[in-house]
C-alpha positions as semicolon CSV with decimal commas, in nm:
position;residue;x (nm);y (nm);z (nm)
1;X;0,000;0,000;0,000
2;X;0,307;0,231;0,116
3;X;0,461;0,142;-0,218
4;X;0,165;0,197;-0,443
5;X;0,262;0,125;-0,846
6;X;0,601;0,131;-0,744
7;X;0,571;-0,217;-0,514
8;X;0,614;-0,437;-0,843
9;X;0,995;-0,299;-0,888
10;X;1,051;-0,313;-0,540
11;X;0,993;-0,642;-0,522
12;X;1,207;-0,674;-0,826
13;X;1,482;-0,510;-0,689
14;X;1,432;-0,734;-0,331
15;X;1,425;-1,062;-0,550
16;X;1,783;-0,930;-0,693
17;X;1,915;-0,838;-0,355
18;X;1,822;-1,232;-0,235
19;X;1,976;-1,376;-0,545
20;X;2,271;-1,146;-0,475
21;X;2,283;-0,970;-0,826
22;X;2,295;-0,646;-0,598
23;X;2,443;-0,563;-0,277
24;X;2,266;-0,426;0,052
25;X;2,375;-0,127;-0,006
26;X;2,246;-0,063;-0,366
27;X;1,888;-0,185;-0,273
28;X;1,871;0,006;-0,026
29;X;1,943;0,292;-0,241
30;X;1,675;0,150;-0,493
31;X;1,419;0,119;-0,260
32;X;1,414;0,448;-0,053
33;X;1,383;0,614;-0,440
34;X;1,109;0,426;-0,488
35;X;0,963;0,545;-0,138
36;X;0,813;0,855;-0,016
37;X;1,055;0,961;0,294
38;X;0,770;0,976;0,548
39;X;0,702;0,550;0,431
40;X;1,109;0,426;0,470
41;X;1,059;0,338;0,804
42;X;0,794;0,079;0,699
43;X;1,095;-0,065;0,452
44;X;1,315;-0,087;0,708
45;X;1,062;-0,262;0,930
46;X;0,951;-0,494;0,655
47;X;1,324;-0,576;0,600
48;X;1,391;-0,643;0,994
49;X;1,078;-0,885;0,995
50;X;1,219;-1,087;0,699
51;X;1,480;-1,091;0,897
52;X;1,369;-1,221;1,221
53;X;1,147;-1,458;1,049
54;X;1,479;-1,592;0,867
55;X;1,652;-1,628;1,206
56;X;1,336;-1,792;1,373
57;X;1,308;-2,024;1,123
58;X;1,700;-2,132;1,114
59;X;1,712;-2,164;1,509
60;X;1,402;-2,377;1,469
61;X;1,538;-2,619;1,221
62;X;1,869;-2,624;1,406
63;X;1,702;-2,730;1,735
64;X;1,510;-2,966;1,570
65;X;1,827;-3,134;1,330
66;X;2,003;-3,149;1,674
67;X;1,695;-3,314;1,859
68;X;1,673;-3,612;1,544
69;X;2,063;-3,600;1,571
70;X;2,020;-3,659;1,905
71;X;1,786;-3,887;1,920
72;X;1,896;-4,150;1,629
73;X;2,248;-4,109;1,771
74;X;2,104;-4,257;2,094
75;X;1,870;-4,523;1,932
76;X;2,122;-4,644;1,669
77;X;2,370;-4,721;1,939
78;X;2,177;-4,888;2,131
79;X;2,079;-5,076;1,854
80;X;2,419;-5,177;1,758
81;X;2,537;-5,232;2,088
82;X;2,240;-5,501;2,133
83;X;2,376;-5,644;1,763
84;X;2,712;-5,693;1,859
85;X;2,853;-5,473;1,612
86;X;3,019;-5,226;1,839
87;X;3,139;-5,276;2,210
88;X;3,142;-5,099;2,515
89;X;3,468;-4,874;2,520
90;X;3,640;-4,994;2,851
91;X;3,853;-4,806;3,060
92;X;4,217;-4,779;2,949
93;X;4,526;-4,885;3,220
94;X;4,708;-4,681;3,056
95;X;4,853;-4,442;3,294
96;X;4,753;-4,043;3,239
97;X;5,008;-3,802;3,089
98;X;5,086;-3,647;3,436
99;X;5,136;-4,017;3,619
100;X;5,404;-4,128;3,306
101;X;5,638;-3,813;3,376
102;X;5,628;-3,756;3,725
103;X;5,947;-3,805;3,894
């Protein structure tokens, strides 16, 4: 609505900034020429809720690839443990690094 016949080339000029044919900088440029100056702030707020959303979204899918990671990590061993196809690491006697050079 801010952007009014002008919200088709700003888009335009977004899409270019996200396929990284421009830089921040120049879109920026692009888009407060497109803009009335009492409407920038609503770019700049548009901008910083793509921008959280992004960030939401990657911490989500992070937590979640961790969580799976987690969980088939846990479930696979056990798995193979009760298969016989890897053992229970036992505790070394080897001595530590301090005991072997202590006079």
């Amino acid at each position: 609505e801010a952007l009014g016949d002008s919200s088709r080339i700003y888009f335009q000029h977004l899409s270019n900034w996200f396929n990284k044919k421009c830089s921040k900088e120049e879109f920026d440029l692009q888009a407060r020429q497109l803009m009335p100056k009492e409407t920038i702030h609503l770019h700049n707020q548009f901008f910083l809720a793509i921008l959280n959303k992004c960030q939401s979204l990657v911490s989500l899918a992070t937590a979640k690839a961790l969580e799976n990671r987690t969980n088939m990590d846990g479930a696979d061993s056990r798995e193979r443990l009760k298969k016989g196809k890897i053992k229970k690491k036992s505790k070394s006697n080897k001595s530590s690094l301090e005991q072997r050079f202590q006079t």
